[in-house]
């Protein structure tokens, strides 16, 4: 009983520290969805071996999609004419980062890790995408950007000129639509995984001895390789991986080893790699995996060197940003997150208990199927099923 109380206490502290930043990240993610035109995303990813890759890496950073949810969006981009390198870059930078995960990184870690994480994601994505384009010989299809309304699909953007469509939705309507997406569909995707991550972080903080972790994961190449082996097959999103990484650092794991986990975990898992093979082929998937493995280890070693060079004790600075928020505001954030989580968690539990059709998630809370489609439709204007990687997706304008 004492053990369970200790785990619950540590998990509660992590949840309190991260709640306000989580809500902020969700809201920004929702605003990105409605204010960034999907045609703008698609039309910049088809030309140039390097510039398109760099743009794809940058555009993927703020988008809050997991490694499964990003697949339908990537399939849509590919069919619209994005080159393989740009798609590969998008597939790496998007799940490795996101405004929600950046915000919670600042809350639970420190400013250096907050900056290093998206920079590492962009660097890894660019290297992988550039290598893919350099090895690509086939001609690229012209881009056919989707211009449909990202707020409610009221027009296709072709028969309705932008100056006319601009009058359809005011600023307030867009903000409300973004908030509905953020605290509805987006949080439904993340709620279960995030809360599980908080619980696992509580287990690590309460039970694992610091001496054990610091002995094996305190820094160096061996630490990076161990975290790489743990992260690659694991399904975990960028947001839920953050409290786990923070707990590991507090127990003596080096920031570089934690960065390897934060890069490899969200970007790779068996399900997403299978879909990627169908979308881009075996060669692209091999380049994708190799780039993530090599770059995450190199960047992890570099980050540890930066901490040493700046004489920063990571255990001493972890989570200081959360202390800026008053306690009442943090508790209000926890209450809001838990209230928003009731419906998606209940639907997910009900679906698992009923075993409807062998599915593993509810219609309103599926992180890898229905919500991935919704995210794809919101980002690029096309709803794509996972088997679209094989060319049999359905398009809805």
GROMACS .gro file of N, CA and C in nm, residues 96 109 112-113 116-117 120 204 212-232 234 236 241-242 244-266 292-308 314-315 318:
model
  228
   96UNK      N    1   0.806   1.362  -3.354
   96UNK     CA    2   0.912   1.387  -3.256
   96UNK      C    3   0.892   1.517  -3.181
  109UNK      N    4   1.112   1.994  -1.779
  109UNK     CA    5   1.258   1.983  -1.794
  109UNK      C    6   1.322   2.120  -1.775
  112UNK      N    7   1.713   2.448  -2.192
  112UNK     CA    8   1.808   2.389  -2.286
  112UNK      C    9   1.746   2.268  -2.356
  113UNK      N   10   1.681   2.179  -2.283
  113UNK     CA   11   1.617   2.064  -2.343
  113UNK      C   12   1.498   2.107  -2.431
  116UNK      N   13   1.666   2.214  -2.747
  116UNK     CA   14   1.739   2.104  -2.812
  116UNK      C   15   1.644   2.004  -2.878
  117UNK      N   16   1.528   1.982  -2.819
  117UNK     CA   17   1.439   1.879  -2.871
  117UNK      C   18   1.387   1.910  -3.012
  120UNK      N   19   1.680   1.906  -3.262
  120UNK     CA   20   1.722   1.769  -3.294
  120UNK      C   21   1.623   1.704  -3.390
  204UNK      N   22   0.866   0.529  -1.207
  204UNK     CA   23   1.012   0.546  -1.217
  204UNK      C   24   1.063   0.629  -1.099
  212UNK      N   25   2.110   0.278  -0.984
  212UNK     CA   26   2.103   0.182  -1.092
  212UNK      C   27   2.099   0.252  -1.228
  213UNK      N   28   2.010   0.351  -1.240
  213UNK     CA   29   1.997   0.420  -1.367
  213UNK      C   30   2.121   0.502  -1.402
  214UNK      N   31   2.178   0.569  -1.303
  214UNK     CA   32   2.297   0.650  -1.331
  214UNK      C   33   2.416   0.564  -1.367
  215UNK      N   34   2.420   0.441  -1.318
  215UNK     CA   35   2.532   0.352  -1.349
  215UNK      C   36   2.529   0.308  -1.495
  216UNK      N   37   2.410   0.280  -1.548
  216UNK     CA   38   2.400   0.228  -1.684
  216UNK      C   39   2.362   0.333  -1.787
  217UNK      N   40   2.295   0.440  -1.743
  217UNK     CA   41   2.245   0.539  -1.838
  217UNK      C   42   2.292   0.681  -1.804
  218UNK      N   43   2.403   0.690  -1.736
  218UNK     CA   44   2.453   0.820  -1.693
  218UNK      C   45   2.527   0.896  -1.800
  219UNK      N   46   2.541   0.841  -1.919
  219UNK     CA   47   2.610   0.911  -2.027
  219UNK      C   48   2.701   0.817  -2.104
  220UNK      N   49   2.744   0.862  -2.222
  220UNK     CA   50   2.832   0.781  -2.305
  220UNK      C   51   2.755   0.704  -2.411
  221UNK      N   52   2.830   0.642  -2.502
  221UNK     CA   53   2.772   0.573  -2.615
  221UNK      C   54   2.682   0.457  -2.573
  222UNK      N   55   2.724   0.382  -2.472
  222UNK     CA   56   2.645   0.267  -2.428
  222UNK      C   57   2.506   0.311  -2.380
  223UNK      N   58   2.498   0.424  -2.309
  223UNK     CA   59   2.369   0.475  -2.262
  223UNK      C   60   2.278   0.508  -2.380
  224UNK      N   61   2.338   0.570  -2.482
  224UNK     CA   62   2.258   0.608  -2.599
  224UNK      C   63   2.203   0.484  -2.670
  225UNK      N   64   2.286   0.383  -2.684
  225UNK     CA   65   2.244   0.262  -2.755
  225UNK      C   66   2.135   0.187  -2.678
  226UNK      N   67   2.144   0.186  -2.545
  226UNK     CA   68   2.040   0.122  -2.465
  226UNK      C   69   1.907   0.195  -2.483
  227UNK      N   70   1.909   0.327  -2.476
  227UNK     CA   71   1.786   0.404  -2.492
  227UNK      C   72   1.732   0.391  -2.634
  228UNK      N   73   1.820   0.377  -2.731
  228UNK     CA   74   1.776   0.357  -2.870
  228UNK      C   75   1.704   0.224  -2.884
  229UNK      N   76   1.760   0.120  -2.823
  229UNK     CA   77   1.698  -0.012  -2.829
  229UNK      C   78   1.562  -0.014  -2.760
  230UNK      N   79   1.547   0.066  -2.655
  230UNK     CA   80   1.420   0.075  -2.584
  230UNK      C   81   1.318   0.156  -2.664
  231UNK      N   82   1.364   0.264  -2.725
  231UNK     CA   83   1.274   0.358  -2.789
  231UNK      C   84   1.218   0.314  -2.923
  232UNK      N   85   1.298   0.246  -3.006
  232UNK     CA   86   1.257   0.216  -3.144
  232UNK      C   87   1.130   0.130  -3.151
  234UNK      N   88   0.901   0.085  -2.924
  234UNK     CA   89   0.798   0.128  -2.830
  234UNK      C   90   0.700   0.224  -2.896
  236UNK      N   91   0.490   0.527  -2.828
  236UNK     CA   92   0.469   0.632  -2.730
  236UNK      C   93   0.472   0.765  -2.803
  241UNK      N   94   0.583   1.079  -2.372
  241UNK     CA   95   0.721   1.041  -2.345
  241UNK      C   96   0.793   1.144  -2.258
  242UNK      N   97   0.743   1.268  -2.255
  242UNK     CA   98   0.813   1.376  -2.185
  242UNK      C   99   0.819   1.355  -2.034
  244UNK      N  100   0.808   1.081  -1.873
  244UNK     CA  101   0.895   0.966  -1.849
  244UNK      C  102   1.041   1.007  -1.859
  245UNK      N  103   1.074   1.084  -1.963
  245UNK     CA  104   1.212   1.130  -1.980
  245UNK      C  105   1.255   1.219  -1.864
  246UNK      N  106   1.165   1.306  -1.819
  246UNK     CA  107   1.197   1.394  -1.706
  246UNK      C  108   1.225   1.313  -1.580
  247UNK      N  109   1.143   1.211  -1.556
  247UNK     CA  110   1.165   1.126  -1.439
  247UNK      C  111   1.298   1.051  -1.449
  248UNK      N  112   1.332   1.006  -1.568
  248UNK     CA  113   1.460   0.936  -1.587
  248UNK      C  114   1.578   1.028  -1.557
  249UNK      N  115   1.570   1.152  -1.604
  249UNK     CA  116   1.680   1.246  -1.579
  249UNK      C  117   1.694   1.273  -1.430
  250UNK      N  118   1.583   1.289  -1.362
  250UNK     CA  119   1.589   1.313  -1.217
  250UNK      C  120   1.650   1.194  -1.142
  251UNK      N  121   1.644   1.075  -1.202
  251UNK     CA  122   1.701   0.956  -1.140
  251UNK      C  123   1.845   0.932  -1.184
  252UNK      N  124   1.903   1.022  -1.264
  252UNK     CA  125   2.043   1.010  -1.299
  252UNK      C  126   2.073   0.978  -1.443
  253UNK      N  127   1.969   0.958  -1.525
  253UNK     CA  128   1.991   0.935  -1.668
  253UNK      C  129   2.039   1.066  -1.731
  254UNK      N  130   2.137   1.057  -1.820
  254UNK     CA  131   2.191   1.178  -1.881
  254UNK      C  132   2.090   1.242  -1.973
  255UNK      N  133   2.093   1.376  -1.988
  255UNK     CA  134   2.000   1.443  -2.082
  255UNK      C  135   2.014   1.390  -2.224
  256UNK      N  136   2.136   1.355  -2.265
  256UNK     CA  137   2.156   1.301  -2.399
  256UNK      C  138   2.086   1.168  -2.419
  257UNK      N  139   2.094   1.080  -2.320
  257UNK     CA  140   2.025   0.952  -2.330
  257UNK      C  141   1.874   0.973  -2.332
  258UNK      N  142   1.826   1.069  -2.251
  258UNK     CA  143   1.683   1.101  -2.253
  258UNK      C  144   1.641   1.156  -2.389
  259UNK      N  145   1.727   1.236  -2.451
  259UNK     CA  146   1.695   1.289  -2.584
  259UNK      C  147   1.684   1.177  -2.687
  260UNK      N  148   1.769   1.077  -2.678
  260UNK     CA  149   1.758   0.962  -2.768
  260UNK      C  150   1.621   0.897  -2.754
  261UNK      N  151   1.577   0.881  -2.632
  261UNK     CA  152   1.444   0.824  -2.607
  261UNK      C  153   1.334   0.913  -2.664
  262UNK      N  154   1.348   1.044  -2.649
  262UNK     CA  155   1.247   1.138  -2.696
  262UNK      C  156   1.243   1.144  -2.849
  263UNK      N  157   1.353   1.114  -2.916
  263UNK     CA  158   1.357   1.116  -3.062
  263UNK      C  159   1.312   0.982  -3.120
  264UNK      N  160   1.365   0.873  -3.067
  264UNK     CA  161   1.338   0.741  -3.124
  264UNK      C  162   1.200   0.689  -3.087
  265UNK      N  163   1.156   0.712  -2.964
  265UNK     CA  164   1.029   0.658  -2.918
  265UNK      C  165   0.909   0.707  -2.997
  266UNK      N  166   0.888   0.840  -3.008
  266UNK     CA  167   0.769   0.888  -3.080
  266UNK      C  168   0.773   0.864  -3.231
  292UNK      N  169   1.738   0.803  -3.802
  292UNK     CA  170   1.695   0.826  -3.664
  292UNK      C  171   1.794   0.766  -3.566
  293UNK      N  172   1.840   0.645  -3.593
  293UNK     CA  173   1.933   0.578  -3.502
  293UNK      C  174   2.064   0.655  -3.491
  294UNK      N  175   2.123   0.687  -3.605
  294UNK     CA  176   2.255   0.753  -3.604
  294UNK      C  177   2.244   0.895  -3.550
  295UNK      N  178   2.148   0.971  -3.600
  295UNK     CA  179   2.137   1.111  -3.559
  295UNK      C  180   2.099   1.124  -3.412
  296UNK      N  181   2.010   1.040  -3.362
  296UNK     CA  182   1.970   1.052  -3.222
  296UNK      C  183   2.087   1.023  -3.129
  297UNK      N  184   2.169   0.924  -3.164
  297UNK     CA  185   2.286   0.894  -3.081
  297UNK      C  186   2.387   1.009  -3.087
  298UNK      N  187   2.416   1.059  -3.206
  298UNK     CA  188   2.512   1.169  -3.219
  298UNK      C  189   2.462   1.295  -3.147
  299UNK      N  190   2.334   1.325  -3.164
  299UNK     CA  191   2.278   1.444  -3.099
  299UNK      C  192   2.271   1.425  -2.947
  300UNK      N  193   2.247   1.303  -2.902
  300UNK     CA  194   2.248   1.277  -2.758
  300UNK      C  195   2.386   1.300  -2.698
  301UNK      N  196   2.488   1.251  -2.765
  301UNK     CA  197   2.625   1.275  -2.718
  301UNK      C  198   2.658   1.424  -2.719
  302UNK      N  199   2.614   1.494  -2.824
  302UNK     CA  200   2.640   1.638  -2.833
  302UNK      C  201   2.570   1.714  -2.721
  303UNK      N  202   2.447   1.675  -2.689
  303UNK     CA  203   2.373   1.743  -2.583
  303UNK      C  204   2.440   1.724  -2.447
  304UNK      N  205   2.486   1.603  -2.419
  304UNK     CA  206   2.558   1.580  -2.295
  304UNK      C  207   2.682   1.669  -2.287
  305UNK      N  208   2.752   1.684  -2.400
  305UNK     CA  209   2.870   1.769  -2.403
  305UNK      C  210   2.835   1.915  -2.375
  306UNK      N  211   2.718   1.960  -2.424
  306UNK     CA  212   2.675   2.098  -2.400
  306UNK      C  213   2.645   2.120  -2.252
  307UNK      N  214   2.578   2.024  -2.189
  307UNK     CA  215   2.551   2.035  -2.046
  307UNK      C  216   2.682   2.043  -1.966
  308UNK      N  217   2.781   1.962  -2.004
  308UNK     CA  218   2.911   1.965  -1.936
  308UNK      C  219   2.980   2.098  -1.960
  314UNK      N  220   2.176   1.877  -1.464
  314UNK     CA  221   2.038   1.859  -1.512
  314UNK      C  222   1.939   1.827  -1.400
  315UNK      N  223   1.983   1.751  -1.300
  315UNK     CA  224   1.892   1.718  -1.192
  315UNK      C  225   1.851   1.841  -1.111
  318UNK      N  226   1.578   2.058  -1.349
  318UNK     CA  227   1.458   1.996  -1.404
  318UNK      C  228   1.332   2.049  -1.336
   0.00000   0.00000   0.00000
